[in-house]
mmCIF file of C-alpha atoms in Angstrom:
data_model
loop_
_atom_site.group_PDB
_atom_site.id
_atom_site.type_symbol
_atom_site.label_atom_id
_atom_site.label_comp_id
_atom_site.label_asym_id
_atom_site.label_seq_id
_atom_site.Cartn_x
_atom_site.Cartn_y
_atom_site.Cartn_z
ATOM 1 C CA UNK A 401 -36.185 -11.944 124.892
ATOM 2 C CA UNK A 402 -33.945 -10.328 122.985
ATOM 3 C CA UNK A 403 -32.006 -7.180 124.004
ATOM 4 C CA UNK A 404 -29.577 -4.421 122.595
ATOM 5 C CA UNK A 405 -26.995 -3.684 125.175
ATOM 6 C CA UNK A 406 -25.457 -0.773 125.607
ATOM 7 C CA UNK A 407 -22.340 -0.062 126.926
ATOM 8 C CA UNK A 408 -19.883 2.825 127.490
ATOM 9 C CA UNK A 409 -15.929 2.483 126.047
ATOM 10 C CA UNK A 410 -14.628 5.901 127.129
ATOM 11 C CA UNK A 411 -15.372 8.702 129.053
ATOM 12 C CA UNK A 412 -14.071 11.189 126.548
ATOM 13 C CA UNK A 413 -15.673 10.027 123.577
ATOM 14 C CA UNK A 414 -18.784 8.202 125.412
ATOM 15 C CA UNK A 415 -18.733 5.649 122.492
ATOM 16 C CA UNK A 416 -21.477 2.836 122.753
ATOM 17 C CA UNK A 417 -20.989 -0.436 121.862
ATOM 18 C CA UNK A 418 -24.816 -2.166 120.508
ATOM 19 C CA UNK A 419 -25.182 -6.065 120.338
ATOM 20 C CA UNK A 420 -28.099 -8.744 120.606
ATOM 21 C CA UNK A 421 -27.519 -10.622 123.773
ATOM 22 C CA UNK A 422 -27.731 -14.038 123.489
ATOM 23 C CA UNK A 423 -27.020 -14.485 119.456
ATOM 24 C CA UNK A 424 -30.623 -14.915 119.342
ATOM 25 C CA UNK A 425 -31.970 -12.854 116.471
ATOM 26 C CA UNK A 426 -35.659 -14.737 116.441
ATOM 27 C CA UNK A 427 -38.299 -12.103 116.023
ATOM 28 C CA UNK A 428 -39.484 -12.044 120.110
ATOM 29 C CA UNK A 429 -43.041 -12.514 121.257
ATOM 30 C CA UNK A 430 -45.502 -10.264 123.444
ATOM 31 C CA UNK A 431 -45.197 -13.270 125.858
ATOM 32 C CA UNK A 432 -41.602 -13.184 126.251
ATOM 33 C CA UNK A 433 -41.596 -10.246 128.732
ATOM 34 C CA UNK A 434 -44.425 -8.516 131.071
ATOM 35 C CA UNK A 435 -45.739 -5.989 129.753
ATOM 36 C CA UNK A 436 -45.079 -2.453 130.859
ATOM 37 C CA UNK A 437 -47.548 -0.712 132.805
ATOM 38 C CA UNK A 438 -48.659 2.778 132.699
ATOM 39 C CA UNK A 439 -49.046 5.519 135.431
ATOM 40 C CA UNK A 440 -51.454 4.402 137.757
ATOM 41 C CA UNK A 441 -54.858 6.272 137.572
ATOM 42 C CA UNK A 442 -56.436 8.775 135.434
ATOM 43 C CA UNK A 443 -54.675 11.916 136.431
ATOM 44 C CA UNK A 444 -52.268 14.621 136.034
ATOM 45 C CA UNK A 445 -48.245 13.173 134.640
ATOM 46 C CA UNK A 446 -50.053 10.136 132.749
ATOM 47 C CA UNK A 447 -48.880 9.757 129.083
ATOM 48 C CA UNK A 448 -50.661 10.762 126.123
ATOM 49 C CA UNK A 449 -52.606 8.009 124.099
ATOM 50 C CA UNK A 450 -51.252 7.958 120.663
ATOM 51 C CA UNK A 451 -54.572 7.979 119.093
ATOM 52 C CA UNK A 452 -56.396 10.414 120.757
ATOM 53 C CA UNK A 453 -60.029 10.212 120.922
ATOM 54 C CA UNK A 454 -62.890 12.162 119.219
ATOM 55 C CA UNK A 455 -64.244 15.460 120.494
ATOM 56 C CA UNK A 456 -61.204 17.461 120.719
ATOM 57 C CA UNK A 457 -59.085 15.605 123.101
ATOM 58 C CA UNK A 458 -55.723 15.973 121.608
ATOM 59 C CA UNK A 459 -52.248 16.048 123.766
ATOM 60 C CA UNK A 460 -52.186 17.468 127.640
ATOM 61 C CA UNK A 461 -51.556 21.092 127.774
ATOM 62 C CA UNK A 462 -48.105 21.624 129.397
ATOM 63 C CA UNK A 463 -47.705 21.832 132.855
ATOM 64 C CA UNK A 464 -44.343 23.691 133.715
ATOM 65 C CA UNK A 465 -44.892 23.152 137.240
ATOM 66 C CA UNK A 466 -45.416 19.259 137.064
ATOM 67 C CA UNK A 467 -41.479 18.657 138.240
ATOM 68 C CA UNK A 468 -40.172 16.702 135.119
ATOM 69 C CA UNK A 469 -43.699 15.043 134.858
ATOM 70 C CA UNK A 470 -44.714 14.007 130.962
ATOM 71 C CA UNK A 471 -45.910 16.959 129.425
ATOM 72 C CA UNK A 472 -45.648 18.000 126.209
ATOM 73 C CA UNK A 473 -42.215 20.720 125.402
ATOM 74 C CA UNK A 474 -43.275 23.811 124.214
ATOM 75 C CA UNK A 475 -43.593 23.731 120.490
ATOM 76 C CA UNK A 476 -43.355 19.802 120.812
ATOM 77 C CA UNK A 477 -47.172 18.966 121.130
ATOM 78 C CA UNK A 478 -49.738 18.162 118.258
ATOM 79 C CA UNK A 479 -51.527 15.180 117.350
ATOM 80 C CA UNK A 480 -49.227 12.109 117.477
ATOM 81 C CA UNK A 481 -51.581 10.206 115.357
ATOM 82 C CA UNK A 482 -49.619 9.080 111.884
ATOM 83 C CA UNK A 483 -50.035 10.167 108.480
ATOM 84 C CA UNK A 484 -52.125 7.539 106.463
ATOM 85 C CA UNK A 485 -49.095 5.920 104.517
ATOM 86 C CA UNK A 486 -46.837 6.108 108.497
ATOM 87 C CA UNK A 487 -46.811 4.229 111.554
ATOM 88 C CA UNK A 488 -45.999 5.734 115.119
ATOM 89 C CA UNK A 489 -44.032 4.059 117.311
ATOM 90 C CA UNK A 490 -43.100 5.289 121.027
ATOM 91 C CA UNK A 491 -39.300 5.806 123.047
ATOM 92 C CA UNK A 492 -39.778 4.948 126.505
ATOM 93 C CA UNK A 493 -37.001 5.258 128.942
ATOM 94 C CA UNK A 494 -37.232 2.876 132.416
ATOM 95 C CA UNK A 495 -34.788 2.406 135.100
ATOM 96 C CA UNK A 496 -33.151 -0.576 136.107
ATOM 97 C CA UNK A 497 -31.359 -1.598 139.395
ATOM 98 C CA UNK A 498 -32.808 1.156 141.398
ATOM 99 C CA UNK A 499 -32.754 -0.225 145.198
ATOM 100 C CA UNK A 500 -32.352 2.562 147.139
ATOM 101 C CA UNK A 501 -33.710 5.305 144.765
ATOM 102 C CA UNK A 502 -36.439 7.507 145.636
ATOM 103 C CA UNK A 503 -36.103 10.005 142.882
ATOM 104 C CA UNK A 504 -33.803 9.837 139.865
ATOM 105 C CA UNK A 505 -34.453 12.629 137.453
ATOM 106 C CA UNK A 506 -33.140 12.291 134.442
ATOM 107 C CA UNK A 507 -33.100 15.105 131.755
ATOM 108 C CA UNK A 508 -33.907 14.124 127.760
ATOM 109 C CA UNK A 509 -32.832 17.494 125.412
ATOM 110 C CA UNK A 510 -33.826 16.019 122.468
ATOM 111 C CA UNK A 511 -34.467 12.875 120.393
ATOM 112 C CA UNK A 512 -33.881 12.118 116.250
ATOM 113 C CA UNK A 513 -34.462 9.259 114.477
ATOM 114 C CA UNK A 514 -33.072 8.796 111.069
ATOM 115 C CA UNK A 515 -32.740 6.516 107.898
ATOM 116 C CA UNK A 516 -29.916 7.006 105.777
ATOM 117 C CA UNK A 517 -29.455 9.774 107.337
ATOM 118 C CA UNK A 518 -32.354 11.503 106.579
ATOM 119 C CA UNK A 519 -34.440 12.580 109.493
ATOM 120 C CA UNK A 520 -37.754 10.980 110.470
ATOM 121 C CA UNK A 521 -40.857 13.401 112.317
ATOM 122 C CA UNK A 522 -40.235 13.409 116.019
ATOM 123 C CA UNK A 523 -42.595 14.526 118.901
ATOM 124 C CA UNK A 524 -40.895 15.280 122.230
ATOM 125 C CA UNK A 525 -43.252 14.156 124.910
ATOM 126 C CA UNK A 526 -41.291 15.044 127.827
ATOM 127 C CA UNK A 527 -37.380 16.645 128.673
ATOM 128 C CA UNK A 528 -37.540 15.095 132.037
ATOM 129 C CA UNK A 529 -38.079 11.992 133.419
ATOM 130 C CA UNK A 530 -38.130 10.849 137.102
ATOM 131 C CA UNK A 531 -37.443 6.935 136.665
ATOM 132 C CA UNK A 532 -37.826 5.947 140.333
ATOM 133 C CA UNK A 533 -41.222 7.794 140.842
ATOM 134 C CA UNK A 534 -42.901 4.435 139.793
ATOM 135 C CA UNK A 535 -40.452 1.343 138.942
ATOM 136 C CA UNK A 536 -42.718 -0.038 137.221
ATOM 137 C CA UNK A 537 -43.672 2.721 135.012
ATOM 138 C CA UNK A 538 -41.406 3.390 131.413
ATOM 139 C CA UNK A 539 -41.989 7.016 130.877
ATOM 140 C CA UNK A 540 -42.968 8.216 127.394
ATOM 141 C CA UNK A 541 -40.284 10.653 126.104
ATOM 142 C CA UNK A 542 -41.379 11.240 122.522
ATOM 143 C CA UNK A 543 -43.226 9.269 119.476
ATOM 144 C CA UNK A 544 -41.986 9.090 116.199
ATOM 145 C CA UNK A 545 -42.930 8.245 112.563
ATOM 146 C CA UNK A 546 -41.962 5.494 110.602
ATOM 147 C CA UNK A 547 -43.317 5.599 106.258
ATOM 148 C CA UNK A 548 -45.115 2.564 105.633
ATOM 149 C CA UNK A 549 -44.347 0.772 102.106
ATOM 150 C CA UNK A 550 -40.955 2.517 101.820
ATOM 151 C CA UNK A 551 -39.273 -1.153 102.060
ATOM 152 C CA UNK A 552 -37.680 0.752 105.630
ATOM 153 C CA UNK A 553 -36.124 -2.323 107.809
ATOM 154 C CA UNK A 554 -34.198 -0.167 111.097
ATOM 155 C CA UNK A 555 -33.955 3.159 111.918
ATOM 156 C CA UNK A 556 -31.263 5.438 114.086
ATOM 157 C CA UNK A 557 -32.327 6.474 117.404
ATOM 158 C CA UNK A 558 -30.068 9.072 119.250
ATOM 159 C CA UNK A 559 -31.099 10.308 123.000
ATOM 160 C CA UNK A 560 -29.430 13.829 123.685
ATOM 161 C CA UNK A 561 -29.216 14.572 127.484
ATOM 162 C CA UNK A 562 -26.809 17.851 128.008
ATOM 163 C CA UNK A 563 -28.875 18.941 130.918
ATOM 164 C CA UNK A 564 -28.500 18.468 135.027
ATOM 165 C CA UNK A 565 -30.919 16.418 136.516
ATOM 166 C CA UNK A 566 -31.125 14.659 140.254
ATOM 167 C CA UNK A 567 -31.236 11.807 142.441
ATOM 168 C CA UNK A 568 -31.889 11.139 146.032
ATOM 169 C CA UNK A 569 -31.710 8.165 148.102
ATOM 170 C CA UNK A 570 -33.688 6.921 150.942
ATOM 171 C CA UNK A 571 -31.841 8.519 154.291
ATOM 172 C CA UNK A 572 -30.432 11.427 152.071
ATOM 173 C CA UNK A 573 -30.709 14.609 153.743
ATOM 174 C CA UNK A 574 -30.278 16.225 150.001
ATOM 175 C CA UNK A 575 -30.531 15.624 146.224
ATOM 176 C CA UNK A 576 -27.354 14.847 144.542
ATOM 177 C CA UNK A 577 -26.630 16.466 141.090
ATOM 178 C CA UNK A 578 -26.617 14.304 138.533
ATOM 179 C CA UNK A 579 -24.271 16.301 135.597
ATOM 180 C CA UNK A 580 -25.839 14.593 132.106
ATOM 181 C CA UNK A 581 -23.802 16.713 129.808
ATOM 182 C CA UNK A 582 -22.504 14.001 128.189
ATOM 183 C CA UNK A 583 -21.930 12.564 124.215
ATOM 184 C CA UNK A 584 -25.912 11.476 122.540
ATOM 185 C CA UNK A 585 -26.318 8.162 122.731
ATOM 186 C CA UNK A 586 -27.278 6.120 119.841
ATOM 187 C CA UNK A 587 -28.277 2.997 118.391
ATOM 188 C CA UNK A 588 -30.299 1.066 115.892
ATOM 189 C CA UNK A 589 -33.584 -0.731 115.766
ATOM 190 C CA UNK A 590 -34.648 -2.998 113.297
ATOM 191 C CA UNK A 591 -38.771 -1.908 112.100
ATOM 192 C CA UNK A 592 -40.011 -5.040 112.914
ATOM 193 C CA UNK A 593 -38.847 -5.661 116.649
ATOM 194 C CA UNK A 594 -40.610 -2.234 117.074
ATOM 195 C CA UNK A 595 -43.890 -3.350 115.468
ATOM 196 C CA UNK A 596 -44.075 -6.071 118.212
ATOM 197 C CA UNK A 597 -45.034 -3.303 120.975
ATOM 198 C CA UNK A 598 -45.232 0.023 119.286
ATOM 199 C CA UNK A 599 -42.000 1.046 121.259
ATOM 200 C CA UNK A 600 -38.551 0.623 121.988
ATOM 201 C CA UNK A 601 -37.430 1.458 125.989
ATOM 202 C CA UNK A 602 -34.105 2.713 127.363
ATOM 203 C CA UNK A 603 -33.782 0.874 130.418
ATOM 204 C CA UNK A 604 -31.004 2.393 132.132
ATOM 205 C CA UNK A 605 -29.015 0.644 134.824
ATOM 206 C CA UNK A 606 -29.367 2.984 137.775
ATOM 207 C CA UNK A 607 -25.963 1.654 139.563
ATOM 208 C CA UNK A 608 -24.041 0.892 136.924
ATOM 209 C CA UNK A 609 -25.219 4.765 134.982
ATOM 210 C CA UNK A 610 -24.185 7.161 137.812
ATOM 211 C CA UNK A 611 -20.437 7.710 138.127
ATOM 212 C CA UNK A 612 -19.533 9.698 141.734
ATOM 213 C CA UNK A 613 -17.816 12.765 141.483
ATOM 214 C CA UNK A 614 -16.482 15.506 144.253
ATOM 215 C CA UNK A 615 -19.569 17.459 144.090
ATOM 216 C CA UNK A 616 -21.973 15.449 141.642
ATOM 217 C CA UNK A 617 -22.198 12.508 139.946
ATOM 218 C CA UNK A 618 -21.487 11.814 136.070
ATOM 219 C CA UNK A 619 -24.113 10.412 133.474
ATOM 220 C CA UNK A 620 -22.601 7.447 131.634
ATOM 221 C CA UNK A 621 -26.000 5.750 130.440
ATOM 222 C CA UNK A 622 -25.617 2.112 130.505
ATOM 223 C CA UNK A 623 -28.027 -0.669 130.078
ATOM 224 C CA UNK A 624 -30.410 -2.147 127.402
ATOM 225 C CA UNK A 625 -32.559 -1.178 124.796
ATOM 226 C CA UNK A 626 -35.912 -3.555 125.055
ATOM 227 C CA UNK A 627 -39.075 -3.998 122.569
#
């Protein structure tokens, strides 16, 4: 399957280097990776379906005191169901190489998507994502809109973090601080790899992504962008 890597140059200037692995730029398959599964069970912290059913089911009201579950932001909520002449496509992040993790918490500030330049509608699902809580499990972060018939072939996704979040570690006595105040991240995806799924996911490499410092450790996202 083909993959965008990503890849961090400097610490100052957090620059990102984004290439298809493999020189293989064949359109991939549903078959050419398992699919991702969702939350298990019907409760609290699962993600909103983007087409909601009849009879006014709608989004999840918020739940501040979910801790970084998938709840809509405040003011980021509303029917994620397209526009007749757009198609809605989800950003999932997922964490790779996470042995050892019990919680890893990481925080999302905000998401845009643009063509040209010129912004695209974005719905922030959730600001905080605990990718350890269930390997398995890509968390939705936010959906966004793509215009059908407007001859569109990639878009511009960049991920703003500049938050704190956590991680702990099985035989940790305590959380460590996890200081995400870092450069957005960005990259491109072409319309049609995201038609094959409805999504793109950030898998971020859990060893390779935390940098220890004195008191903390540093954010430098690295890993792959999948479809």
């Amino acid at each position: 399957m083909k993959k965008i890597l990503l890849t961090a140059f400097g610490v100052s200037t957090l620059a990102f280097a984004v290439a298809a692995c493999g020189g293989d730029d064949s359109r991939p398959t549903p078959q050419d990776d398992p699919p991702i599964t969702e939350a298990p069970g019907g409760g609290s912290g699962g993600d909103p379906a983007p087409n909601p059913g009849s009879g006014g089911g709608g989004d999840p009201a918020p739940n501040p005191g979910s801790g970084g579950g998938e709840d809509p932001t405040p003011g980021g909520g509303g029917d994620p169901r397209p526009g007749p002449s757009a198609q809605t496509f989800e950003l999932r992040m997922r964490g790779g190489h996470l042995a050892g993790f019990t919680t890893l918490r990481v925080p999302v500030s905000d998401v845009s998507v643009t063509v040209d330049g010129k912004p695209l509608t974005v719905r922030m699902v959730s600001n905080l994502v605990d990718l350890a809580a269930n390997p398995e499990h890509a968390p939705l972060v936010a959906y966004f809109e793509v215009p059908k018939d407007a001859g569109i072939e990639k878009v511009h996704i960049t991920v703003a973090f500049n938050e704190m979040g956590a991680f702990s570690k099985e035989g940790a006595v305590a959380e460590t601080l996890i200081d995400a105040r870092v450069a957005p991240l960005s990259f491109d995806m072409a319309v049609r790899d995201l038609a094959t799924r409805g999504r793109a996911v950030l898998e971020l490499d859990a060893t390779r992504s935390l940098v220890a410092r004195a008191t903390n450790s540093l954010l430098l996202p690295t890993g792959t962008v999948k479809f």
